[in-house]
Amino acid sequence: MVRFENVGLRYGTGPEVLKDLTFSIEPHSFQFLTGPSGAGKTSLLRLLFLSLRPTRGLITLFQHDATRLRRSEIAALRRRIGIVFQDFRLLDHLTTYENVALPLRVAERDEASYRSEVVELLQWVGLGERLHALPPVLSGGEKQRAAIARALISRPELLLADEPTGNVDPALARRLLRLLVELKKSGTSVLIATHDVALMDQYDAPRLVLDEGRLYSGQ
Amino acid sequence: MRRDSCSTRGGFIPGNRELANLNSPRPTAEAKPARDYGEPMMAHVNPILPDDTVTGRSLLAVVAIMSFLAALTVGAVEIVHVAAQEWRTDVVREATIQVRPMPGRDLDADARKAAEIAQAAPGVVEARVFTKEETERLLEPWLGTGADLAALPIPHLVQVKLAASATPDFDRLRRTLSDSVPNATLDDHRGFSSRLAAISDTVALTGLALLALVLAATVLSVSFATRGAVAANRAVVEVLHFVGARDSFVARIFARHFLTLGLQGGLIGGAMAAALFGLARLLSNVLGSFPRSGDAASFLGHFALNARGFLWIAAIAAAMALVTALASRITVHRTLRAID
Ligand SMILES: Nc1ncnc2c1ncn2[C@@H]1O[C@H](COP(=O)(O)OP(=O)(O)OP(=O)(O)O)[C@@H](O)[C@H]1O
Ligand SMILES: [Mg+2]
């Protein structure tokens, strides 16, 4: 469903932060993306999420050449991808409930049709009591769970998560990992960027290792 | 209502039984399992764009002022148009024969002769020599009362009333007149009528130009404000795009704010202009009710806006609201394309 061929990326005139990446993400797959800080994990996810264009190489996303997408096509593809940002990117003026429902609201679905889904998911991630809270009053871990819920709510075909357990305790991290594994079982391809080795040891999955912009298949 | 497994949509969310098997589930989630969530009034209460970041009071003032100016322009053009039309229909139903004094001729006899000739022409309803008093009254503004007209070489005037339907053959009448009364000249008022038409057209064109300027200023202010609003909400717009919003969706939620603002501004400006014209009309009615104020009243009467004029004002106010929404929508589209 995703293919990278000799993909390179540089920011402006800086050095190449990603070099000659060739890999693919298969349907129903579950992979970890790991590597030291600054290795380019977030940059790789941004390429996958169409918020960056590669400076060279070819990216094929759901049978589309990612470098030749029109704006309307980008919006359509993003609806098939869920992303959890390292910095959450929640909207501060919307409640937790509204933040999580945003992808559905933006898809112009009738609120009555998804209200219980959103509440259900929020309860599962332990935010059942925080539905009406605004992000500024949430703890780091609560924000993280809201961000994960927002990425999951539209049941994407591909889920990208950038350090999804960076701000939670090990117990909750296990719980969230479990959620992502369930997601994979229901048909979503999952790619988790993390340098939490303990987390990766919880679930036996292939690891893509980034180091100085180059990709190695680990494990 | 307790749900064993949250499988309303064949979901990936593990059910409560699986949940219990997890090593240490979140206490918060366990404490109150599967609450009846149909109950709490869950609804989107916040607009996607924070209200106070999109449109401000100063833009509302700008749109209101622009609507006021546009409505004023349209009202004035309508008044001039209607007045000119009225004057023209009055004026073209009349012609005047001027009989100038000439040495060796009887002015009174010449005037009567001219009236007879005119009366005989087809299309003429009545031809009447102005009496001495009428002439004096006409000249009063220039000569003052009590001037001895007999001592002055004042021409005599013959007022010729024309049939509403048929226009007489002025050229033939003019020839017949000059044959028997060489000192008579016929003025068919066509020059005056076409000058009135030209004035009315000029006023209308000037009004259109003013409207164009007002619209341009509105579009520019709204575009400027929209760019500011998009910039202020850039983080929100970015997140909207990340969760799959199309440009048209984003443009619509901005334009909705601007349409509201445009409606408010158009209403305020239009209402102010309408009130002003209403006041003028009231004033002319009041003045008209006083005896012996005929001239002022008839003058003001011409400058009272009619019902069609008020409809024009409503239309222009609505147009301002639409222009505001459209301008912001187009600007958002452009800005979105520019920012990434
Ligand atoms: N917008 C940007 N402009 C210029 N350079 C950038 C930008 N974003 C990232 N970089 C650089 O690209 C490199 C990779 O950054 P990236 O954020 O992808 O790393 P990461 O693997 O996600 O790190 P971390 O584990 O700390 O999140 C870094 O050297 C970073 O400084
Ligand atoms: Mg990162």
Coordinates of C-alpha atoms and ligand atoms in Angstrom, one line a residue:
Chain A
M1 CA 0.0 0.0 0.0
V2 CA 3.0 2.3 0.4
R3 CA 6.3 2.0 -1.5
F4 CA 9.4 4.1 -1.1
E5 CA 12.1 3.8 -3.8
N6 CA 15.5 5.6 -3.3
V7 CA 13.8 8.4 -1.5
G8 CA 15.9 11.3 -0.3
L9 CA 14.9 14.3 1.7
R10 CA 16.7 17.6 2.6
Y11 CA 15.3 20.7 4.2
G12 CA 16.1 23.7 2.1
T13 CA 19.8 23.7 1.3
G14 CA 20.7 21.7 4.3
P15 CA 22.2 18.2 4.4
E16 CA 20.1 15.2 3.3
V17 CA 18.3 14.0 6.4
L18 CA 16.9 10.9 4.7
K19 CA 19.0 9.0 2.2
D20 CA 18.1 6.3 -0.3
L21 CA 15.2 4.9 1.6
T22 CA 13.6 1.9 0.0
F23 CA 10.9 0.0 1.9
S24 CA 7.3 -0.8 1.7
I25 CA 4.3 -1.0 4.1
E26 CA 2.1 -3.9 3.4
P27 CA -1.6 -4.1 4.2
H28 CA -2.4 -5.5 7.7
S29 CA 1.2 -5.0 8.8
F30 CA 2.6 -3.7 12.1
Q31 CA 6.0 -2.2 12.2
F32 CA 8.2 -0.2 14.6
L33 CA 10.3 2.7 13.3
T34 CA 13.2 3.4 15.6
G35 CA 16.5 5.1 15.8
P36 CA 18.2 7.8 17.8
S37 CA 16.8 11.2 18.3
G38 CA 17.3 13.3 15.2
A39 CA 17.6 10.3 13.0
G40 CA 14.7 11.4 10.8
K41 CA 11.7 9.4 12.1
T42 CA 9.4 12.4 12.2
S43 CA 10.6 13.5 8.8
L44 CA 9.8 10.0 7.4
L45 CA 6.3 10.1 8.8
R46 CA 5.8 13.5 7.3
L47 CA 6.7 12.1 3.9
L48 CA 4.2 9.4 4.5
F49 CA 1.6 11.9 5.5
L50 CA 2.1 14.1 2.4
S51 CA 3.1 17.1 4.5
L52 CA 6.6 17.0 2.9
R53 CA 7.7 16.1 -0.6
P54 CA 10.8 14.1 -1.2
T55 CA 13.7 15.8 -2.9
R56 CA 14.4 12.7 -4.8
G57 CA 13.1 9.2 -5.3
L58 CA 9.6 7.8 -5.7
I59 CA 6.8 7.4 -3.2
T60 CA 3.7 5.5 -4.1
L61 CA 0.8 5.8 -1.7
F62 CA -2.4 3.8 -2.2
Q63 CA -1.4 3.5 -5.9
H64 CA -0.9 7.2 -6.3
D65 CA 2.4 8.9 -7.1
A66 CA 2.8 11.0 -4.1
T67 CA 4.7 13.8 -5.9
R68 CA 1.9 14.4 -8.4
L69 CA -1.1 14.8 -6.2
R70 CA -3.6 17.6 -6.5
R71 CA -4.7 19.3 -3.3
S72 CA -8.1 17.6 -3.4
E73 CA -6.5 14.2 -3.8
I74 CA -4.2 14.9 -0.8
A75 CA -7.2 15.6 1.3
A76 CA -8.9 12.4 0.2
L77 CA -5.7 10.3 0.9
R78 CA -5.3 11.9 4.3
R79 CA -8.7 10.7 5.3
R80 CA -7.4 7.1 4.8
I81 CA -4.4 7.9 7.0
G82 CA -4.4 8.5 10.8
I83 CA -1.5 10.3 12.4
V84 CA -0.5 10.9 16.0
F85 CA 1.9 13.8 16.2
Q86 CA 4.8 13.9 18.5
D87 CA 3.5 17.3 19.7
F88 CA -0.2 16.2 19.5
R89 CA -1.5 19.2 17.5
L90 CA -4.8 19.3 19.4
L91 CA -6.9 22.5 18.9
D92 CA -6.9 24.4 22.2
H93 CA -10.3 25.9 21.8
L94 CA -12.1 22.6 21.2
T95 CA -13.0 20.1 23.9
T96 CA -11.5 16.7 24.0
Y97 CA -14.6 15.3 22.5
E98 CA -14.6 17.9 19.7
N99 CA -10.9 17.3 19.0
V100 CA -11.4 13.6 18.7
A101 CA -14.5 14.1 16.5
L102 CA -12.8 16.6 14.2
P103 CA -11.9 14.2 11.4
L104 CA -15.5 13.1 11.2
R105 CA -16.8 16.7 11.5
V106 CA -14.4 17.7 8.7
A107 CA -15.7 14.8 6.6
E108 CA -19.1 16.5 7.1
R109 CA -20.7 13.5 8.8
D110 CA -23.8 14.0 10.8
E111 CA -22.9 14.3 14.5
A112 CA -25.6 12.0 15.6
S113 CA -24.0 9.2 13.6
Y114 CA -20.7 9.3 15.4
R115 CA -21.4 10.7 18.9
S116 CA -21.4 7.3 20.6
E117 CA -18.3 6.1 18.7
V118 CA -16.3 9.1 19.9
V119 CA -17.5 8.7 23.5
E120 CA -16.8 5.0 23.4
L121 CA -13.2 5.4 22.2
L122 CA -12.6 8.2 24.6
Q123 CA -13.7 6.0 27.5
W124 CA -11.5 3.3 26.3
V125 CA -8.4 5.5 26.3
G126 CA -9.4 6.6 29.8
L127 CA -10.7 10.0 28.9
G128 CA -14.4 9.3 29.7
E129 CA -14.3 11.9 32.4
R130 CA -12.5 14.5 30.4
L131 CA -14.9 14.8 27.4
H132 CA -15.5 18.5 28.0
A133 CA -12.0 19.5 29.0
L134 CA -10.0 21.8 26.8
P135 CA -6.5 20.6 25.9
P136 CA -4.6 23.2 28.0
V137 CA -6.0 21.7 31.2
L138 CA -5.1 18.1 30.2
S139 CA -2.0 16.4 31.4
G140 CA 0.7 15.4 28.9
G141 CA -0.5 11.8 28.9
E142 CA -4.2 12.8 28.6
K143 CA -3.3 14.9 25.5
Q144 CA -1.4 12.0 24.1
R145 CA -4.4 9.7 24.5
A146 CA -6.7 12.3 22.9
A147 CA -4.3 12.6 20.0
I148 CA -4.3 8.8 19.6
A149 CA -8.1 8.7 19.7
R150 CA -8.3 11.4 17.1
A151 CA -6.1 9.4 14.8
L152 CA -8.1 6.3 15.3
I153 CA -11.6 7.6 15.2
S154 CA -12.0 7.5 11.4
R155 CA -10.6 3.9 11.3
P156 CA -7.8 4.7 8.9
E157 CA -6.2 2.2 6.5
L158 CA -2.8 3.4 7.6
L159 CA -1.9 4.6 11.1
L160 CA 1.2 6.6 11.7
A161 CA 2.1 7.3 15.3
D162 CA 5.1 9.4 16.4
E163 CA 6.2 8.5 19.9
P164 CA 2.6 7.6 20.9
T165 CA 3.7 6.5 24.4
G166 CA 6.2 9.1 25.1
N167 CA 4.2 10.8 27.9
V168 CA 2.5 7.9 29.6
D169 CA 3.4 5.4 32.3
P170 CA 4.4 1.9 31.3
A171 CA 1.0 0.5 32.2
L172 CA -0.9 2.9 30.0
A173 CA 1.7 2.5 27.3
R174 CA 1.0 -1.2 27.2
R175 CA -2.7 -0.5 27.1
L176 CA -2.3 1.9 24.2
L177 CA 0.0 -0.6 22.4
R178 CA -2.8 -3.1 22.8
L179 CA -5.2 -0.7 21.2
L180 CA -2.9 -0.3 18.2
V181 CA -2.5 -4.1 17.9
E182 CA -6.3 -4.5 17.9
L183 CA -6.4 -1.9 15.2
K184 CA -3.9 -3.9 13.1
K185 CA -6.1 -7.0 13.6
S186 CA -9.1 -5.1 12.3
G187 CA -7.2 -4.4 9.1
T188 CA -5.2 -1.2 9.6
S189 CA -1.5 -1.1 8.8
V190 CA 0.4 0.4 11.7
L191 CA 3.7 2.2 11.8
I192 CA 4.9 3.3 15.2
A193 CA 7.9 5.6 15.5
T194 CA 9.5 5.2 18.9
H195 CA 12.8 4.8 20.8
D196 CA 11.1 3.1 23.7
V197 CA 12.8 -0.3 23.6
A198 CA 10.7 -1.6 26.4
L199 CA 7.6 -0.9 24.4
M200 CA 9.0 -2.7 21.3
D201 CA 9.8 -5.7 23.4
Q202 CA 6.1 -6.0 24.3
Y203 CA 5.1 -6.9 20.8
D204 CA 6.9 -9.0 18.3
A205 CA 7.0 -6.9 15.1
P206 CA 9.5 -5.9 12.5
R207 CA 11.6 -2.9 13.3
L208 CA 12.8 -0.3 10.8
V209 CA 15.9 1.3 12.1
L210 CA 16.9 4.7 11.0
D211 CA 20.4 5.9 11.6
E212 CA 21.9 9.1 10.2
G213 CA 19.2 9.1 7.5
R214 CA 19.7 5.5 6.4
L215 CA 17.3 2.7 6.9
Y216 CA 18.2 -0.7 8.2
S217 CA 15.8 -3.6 8.8
G218 CA 16.4 -4.6 12.3
Q219 CA 15.3 -7.4 14.5
Chain B
M1 CA -27.2 0.4 29.6
R2 CA -24.1 -1.8 29.9
R3 CA -22.3 -2.9 26.8
D4 CA -20.2 -6.0 27.1
S5 CA -18.2 -5.4 24.0
C6 CA -17.9 -2.1 22.3
S7 CA -18.7 -3.7 18.9
T8 CA -21.2 -1.3 17.6
R9 CA -19.2 -0.9 14.5
G10 CA -17.3 -4.2 14.5
G11 CA -14.8 -2.1 16.3
F12 CA -11.1 -2.6 17.1
I13 CA -11.7 -1.3 20.5
P14 CA -11.2 -4.4 22.8
G15 CA -14.3 -5.3 24.7
N16 CA -14.5 -5.1 28.5
R17 CA -13.7 -8.8 28.9
E18 CA -10.4 -8.5 27.0
L19 CA -9.9 -5.3 28.8
A20 CA -10.0 -7.1 32.1
N21 CA -7.3 -9.3 31.0
L22 CA -4.9 -6.5 30.6
N23 CA -2.3 -6.3 33.2
S24 CA -3.2 -3.0 34.7
P25 CA -5.9 -1.1 33.0
R26 CA -6.4 2.6 33.7
P27 CA -8.3 2.9 37.0
T28 CA -10.3 5.8 35.6
A29 CA -11.6 3.5 32.8
E30 CA -12.3 0.7 35.2
A31 CA -14.0 2.8 37.9
K32 CA -16.9 3.7 35.6
P33 CA -17.2 1.1 32.9
A34 CA -19.4 1.5 29.9
R35 CA -21.4 4.5 31.1
D36 CA -24.6 5.3 29.3
Y37 CA -23.2 7.9 27.0
G38 CA -26.4 8.7 25.2
E39 CA -27.3 10.7 28.3
P40 CA -24.8 13.6 28.5
M41 CA -25.7 16.3 26.1
M42 CA -22.8 15.7 23.8
A43 CA -22.7 18.2 21.0
H44 CA -20.3 20.4 19.2
V45 CA -20.5 23.6 21.2
N46 CA -17.4 25.3 19.8
P47 CA -17.1 26.5 16.3
I48 CA -14.1 25.1 14.5
L49 CA -12.6 28.5 14.2
P50 CA -12.4 30.5 17.4
D51 CA -14.9 33.3 16.9
D52 CA -12.9 36.2 18.0
T53 CA -9.9 35.4 15.7
V54 CA -11.8 35.7 12.5
T55 CA -13.6 38.9 12.1
G56 CA -13.3 42.1 14.1
R57 CA -15.4 45.2 14.8
S58 CA -13.4 47.4 12.5
L59 CA -14.2 45.3 9.5
L60 CA -17.8 45.4 10.5
A61 CA -17.6 49.2 10.5
V62 CA -15.9 49.2 7.1
V63 CA -18.6 47.0 5.6
A64 CA -21.4 49.0 7.2
I65 CA -19.9 52.3 5.9
M66 CA -19.4 50.9 2.5
S67 CA -23.0 49.6 2.4
F68 CA -24.2 53.0 3.5
L69 CA -22.3 54.8 0.7
A70 CA -23.4 52.2 -1.9
A71 CA -27.1 52.5 -0.8
L72 CA -26.8 56.3 -0.8
T73 CA -25.4 56.2 -4.3
V74 CA -28.1 53.9 -5.6
G75 CA -30.9 56.0 -3.9
A76 CA -29.6 59.2 -5.4
V77 CA -29.3 57.7 -8.9
E78 CA -32.8 56.4 -8.6
I79 CA -34.2 59.8 -7.5
V80 CA -32.5 61.7 -10.3
H81 CA -33.6 59.1 -12.8
V82 CA -37.2 59.3 -11.7
A83 CA -37.2 63.1 -11.5
A84 CA -35.6 63.4 -15.0
Q85 CA -38.1 61.1 -16.4
E86 CA -41.0 63.1 -15.0
W87 CA -39.6 66.4 -16.2
R88 CA -39.1 65.0 -19.6
T89 CA -42.6 63.7 -20.0
D90 CA -43.9 67.1 -18.9
V91 CA -41.5 69.0 -21.0
V92 CA -41.9 67.1 -24.3
R93 CA -45.7 67.5 -24.1
E94 CA -45.1 71.2 -24.6
A95 CA -43.6 73.5 -27.1
T96 CA -43.1 77.3 -27.0
I97 CA -43.4 79.9 -29.7
Q98 CA -41.5 83.0 -29.0
V99 CA -42.6 86.2 -30.9
R100 CA -39.9 88.9 -30.7
P101 CA -40.7 92.5 -31.1
M102 CA -39.8 93.9 -34.5
P103 CA -40.0 97.4 -35.6
G104 CA -43.0 98.1 -37.7
R105 CA -45.0 95.1 -36.6
D106 CA -47.8 94.6 -34.1
L107 CA -46.5 92.2 -31.5
D108 CA -49.9 91.3 -30.1
A109 CA -51.4 90.6 -33.5
D110 CA -48.3 88.5 -34.4
A111 CA -48.6 86.5 -31.3
R112 CA -52.3 85.8 -31.9
K113 CA -51.5 84.8 -35.5
A114 CA -48.8 82.4 -34.4
A115 CA -51.2 80.8 -31.9
E116 CA -53.8 80.3 -34.6
I117 CA -51.3 78.7 -36.9
A118 CA -50.1 76.4 -34.1
Q119 CA -53.7 75.5 -33.1
A120 CA -54.4 74.4 -36.6
A121 CA -51.4 72.0 -36.8
P122 CA -52.2 68.3 -36.3
G123 CA -51.1 67.0 -32.9
V124 CA -51.6 70.3 -31.1
V125 CA -54.2 70.3 -28.4
E126 CA -54.1 73.9 -27.5
A127 CA -52.1 77.0 -28.3
R128 CA -52.4 80.0 -26.0
V129 CA -50.7 83.3 -25.8
F130 CA -49.3 84.0 -22.3
T131 CA -51.1 87.0 -20.8
K132 CA -49.2 90.0 -19.6
E133 CA -49.6 88.8 -16.0
E134 CA -48.2 85.4 -16.7
T135 CA -45.2 86.9 -18.5
E136 CA -44.6 89.2 -15.6
R137 CA -44.7 86.3 -13.2
L138 CA -42.2 84.4 -15.3
L139 CA -39.9 87.3 -15.3
E140 CA -40.4 88.2 -11.7
P141 CA -37.3 86.4 -10.4
W142 CA -35.1 88.4 -12.8
L143 CA -36.8 91.8 -12.9
G144 CA -38.5 92.0 -9.5
T145 CA -42.1 93.0 -8.9
G146 CA -43.6 96.1 -10.3
A147 CA -41.3 96.4 -13.3
D148 CA -43.0 98.2 -16.2
L149 CA -42.9 95.5 -18.9
A150 CA -44.6 97.7 -21.5
A151 CA -41.4 99.8 -21.6
L152 CA -39.2 96.8 -22.3
P153 CA -38.9 94.9 -25.6
I154 CA -40.2 91.7 -24.0
P155 CA -41.0 88.9 -26.5
H156 CA -44.5 87.3 -26.3
L157 CA -44.8 83.6 -25.6
V158 CA -47.2 81.1 -27.0
Q159 CA -47.6 78.0 -25.0
V160 CA -48.4 75.0 -27.3
K161 CA -49.8 71.9 -25.6
L162 CA -49.2 68.7 -27.6
A163 CA -51.3 65.6 -27.8
A164 CA -49.9 62.7 -25.7
S165 CA -49.9 60.3 -28.6
A166 CA -49.0 62.0 -31.9
T167 CA -46.0 64.3 -32.3
P168 CA -46.7 67.1 -34.6
D169 CA -44.5 67.8 -37.7
F170 CA -42.4 70.6 -36.1
D171 CA -40.5 71.3 -39.3
R172 CA -43.7 72.0 -41.3
L173 CA -45.1 74.1 -38.5
R174 CA -41.8 76.0 -38.3
R175 CA -42.0 76.7 -42.1
T176 CA -45.6 77.8 -42.0
L177 CA -44.9 80.1 -39.1
S178 CA -41.9 81.8 -40.7
D179 CA -44.0 82.4 -43.8
S180 CA -46.6 84.5 -42.1
V181 CA -44.9 85.5 -38.8
P182 CA -41.2 86.1 -39.6
N183 CA -40.4 87.2 -36.0
A184 CA -41.7 83.9 -34.4
T185 CA -39.4 81.0 -33.5
L186 CA -40.6 77.6 -32.4
D187 CA -38.9 75.8 -29.6
D188 CA -40.0 72.2 -29.4
H189 CA -38.1 71.6 -26.1
R190 CA -36.2 68.7 -27.6
G191 CA -32.9 70.3 -26.8
F192 CA -33.9 70.6 -23.2
S193 CA -35.3 67.1 -23.1
S194 CA -32.1 65.6 -24.5
R195 CA -30.0 67.6 -22.1
L196 CA -32.1 66.3 -19.2
A197 CA -31.6 62.8 -20.6
A198 CA -27.8 63.4 -20.8
I199 CA -27.8 64.7 -17.2
S200 CA -29.7 61.7 -16.0
D201 CA -27.4 59.3 -17.8
T202 CA -24.3 61.1 -16.5
V203 CA -25.6 60.8 -13.0
A204 CA -26.3 57.1 -13.5
L205 CA -22.8 56.5 -14.9
T206 CA -21.2 58.5 -12.1
G207 CA -23.3 56.4 -9.6
L208 CA -22.1 53.2 -11.3
A209 CA -18.5 54.3 -11.1
L210 CA -19.0 55.2 -7.4
L211 CA -20.5 51.8 -6.8
A212 CA -17.6 50.1 -8.5
L213 CA -15.2 52.0 -6.2
V214 CA -17.2 51.2 -3.1
L215 CA -17.3 47.5 -4.1
A216 CA -13.6 47.5 -4.9
A217 CA -12.8 49.0 -1.5
T218 CA -15.0 46.4 0.2
V219 CA -13.4 43.5 -1.7
L220 CA -9.9 44.8 -0.8
S221 CA -10.7 45.3 2.9
V222 CA -12.3 41.9 3.1
S223 CA -9.5 40.1 1.3
F224 CA -7.0 41.8 3.6
A225 CA -9.0 40.9 6.7
T226 CA -9.4 37.3 5.4
R227 CA -5.7 36.9 4.9
G228 CA -5.2 38.1 8.4
A229 CA -7.8 35.7 9.7
V230 CA -6.2 32.7 7.9
A231 CA -2.8 33.7 9.2
A232 CA -4.1 34.0 12.7
N233 CA -5.7 30.6 12.4
R234 CA -2.8 29.0 10.6
A235 CA -2.3 26.3 13.2
V236 CA -6.0 25.4 13.1
V237 CA -6.0 25.3 9.3
E238 CA -3.0 23.0 9.3
V239 CA -4.7 20.6 11.7
L240 CA -7.8 20.7 9.6
H241 CA -5.8 19.7 6.5
F242 CA -4.1 17.0 8.5
V243 CA -7.4 15.4 9.4
G244 CA -8.5 15.5 5.8
A245 CA -10.3 18.8 5.3
R246 CA -10.7 19.9 1.7
D247 CA -9.9 23.5 0.9
S248 CA -13.6 24.1 0.1
F249 CA -14.5 23.0 3.6
V250 CA -11.9 25.4 5.2
A251 CA -13.0 28.2 2.9
R252 CA -16.6 27.6 3.8
I253 CA -16.1 27.9 7.5
F254 CA -14.2 31.2 7.0
A255 CA -16.7 32.5 4.6
R256 CA -19.5 31.7 7.0
H257 CA -18.0 34.2 9.5
F258 CA -17.7 36.8 6.8
L259 CA -21.2 36.2 5.4
T260 CA -22.5 36.9 8.9
L261 CA -20.4 40.0 9.1
G262 CA -21.5 41.1 5.6
L263 CA -25.1 40.6 6.5
Q264 CA -24.7 42.7 9.7
G265 CA -22.8 45.4 7.9
G266 CA -25.1 45.5 4.9
L267 CA -28.1 45.7 7.3
I268 CA -26.6 48.5 9.3
G269 CA -25.5 50.5 6.3
G270 CA -28.6 49.9 4.3
A271 CA -30.9 50.8 7.2
M272 CA -29.0 54.0 7.8
A273 CA -29.3 55.0 4.2
A274 CA -33.0 54.0 4.1
A275 CA -33.6 56.0 7.3
L276 CA -32.0 59.1 5.7
F277 CA -34.1 58.8 2.6
G278 CA -37.2 58.2 4.7
L279 CA -36.5 61.3 6.7
A280 CA -36.1 63.4 3.5
R281 CA -39.4 62.0 2.2
L282 CA -41.1 62.8 5.5
L283 CA -39.7 66.3 5.4
S284 CA -41.0 66.9 1.9
N285 CA -44.4 65.6 2.8
V286 CA -44.6 67.9 5.9
L287 CA -43.4 70.9 3.8
G288 CA -45.9 70.1 1.1
S289 CA -48.7 70.3 3.6
F290 CA -48.0 73.9 4.4
P291 CA -49.9 76.3 2.2
R292 CA -47.9 78.6 -0.1
S293 CA -44.8 76.5 0.1
G294 CA -45.4 75.1 -3.3
D295 CA -42.1 75.6 -4.9
A296 CA -40.0 74.1 -2.1
A297 CA -42.4 71.2 -1.8
S298 CA -42.4 70.4 -5.4
F299 CA -38.7 70.6 -5.5
L300 CA -38.3 68.2 -2.5
G301 CA -41.2 66.1 -3.8
H302 CA -39.0 65.3 -6.7
F303 CA -36.2 64.3 -4.4
A304 CA -38.2 61.8 -2.3
L305 CA -37.2 58.2 -2.8
N306 CA -39.9 56.0 -4.1
A307 CA -40.6 52.3 -3.1
R308 CA -38.5 51.0 -5.9
G309 CA -35.6 53.1 -4.5
F310 CA -35.9 51.4 -1.1
L311 CA -35.9 48.0 -2.8
W312 CA -32.7 49.0 -4.5
I313 CA -31.2 49.8 -1.2
A314 CA -32.2 46.4 0.2
A315 CA -30.7 44.7 -2.8
I316 CA -27.5 46.6 -2.5
A317 CA -27.2 45.7 1.2
A318 CA -27.7 42.0 0.3
A319 CA -25.2 42.4 -2.5
M320 CA -22.7 43.7 0.0
A321 CA -23.1 40.7 2.2
L322 CA -22.7 38.4 -0.7
V323 CA -19.6 40.2 -2.0
T324 CA -18.1 40.0 1.5
A325 CA -18.6 36.3 1.7
L326 CA -17.4 35.6 -1.8
A327 CA -14.3 37.8 -1.5
S328 CA -13.3 36.0 1.7
R329 CA -14.0 32.6 0.2
I330 CA -11.8 33.3 -2.8
T331 CA -9.1 34.8 -0.7
V332 CA -9.1 31.7 1.6
H333 CA -8.7 29.5 -1.4
R334 CA -5.8 31.6 -2.7
T335 CA -4.2 31.8 0.7
L336 CA -4.4 28.1 1.3
R337 CA -2.8 27.4 -2.0
A338 CA 0.0 29.9 -1.2
I339 CA 0.8 28.6 2.3
D340 CA 1.7 25.1 1.3
Ligands
LIG1 N1 11.5 21.8 9.4 C1 12.8 21.5 9.5 N2 13.7 22.3 8.9 C2 15.1 21.9 8.9 N3 15.5 20.8 9.5 C3 14.7 20.0 10.1 C4 13.3 20.3 10.1 N4 12.7 19.3 10.8 C5 13.7 18.4 11.1 N5 14.9 18.8 10.7 C6 16.1 18.1 10.9 O1 16.0 16.9 10.3 C7 16.7 15.9 11.1 C8 15.7 14.8 11.5 O2 14.7 15.3 12.3 P1 13.4 14.5 12.8 O3 12.5 15.4 13.5 O4 12.9 13.8 11.6 O5 14.1 13.4 13.8 P2 13.4 12.4 14.8 O6 14.0 11.1 14.4 O7 12.0 12.5 14.7 O8 14.0 12.8 16.2 P3 13.2 12.7 17.6 O9 13.4 11.2 18.0 O10 14.0 13.5 18.5 O11 11.9 13.1 17.5 C9 17.2 16.6 12.4 O12 18.6 16.9 12.2 C10 16.4 17.9 12.4 O13 17.2 19.0 12.9
MG2 MG 10.5 13.0 16.0

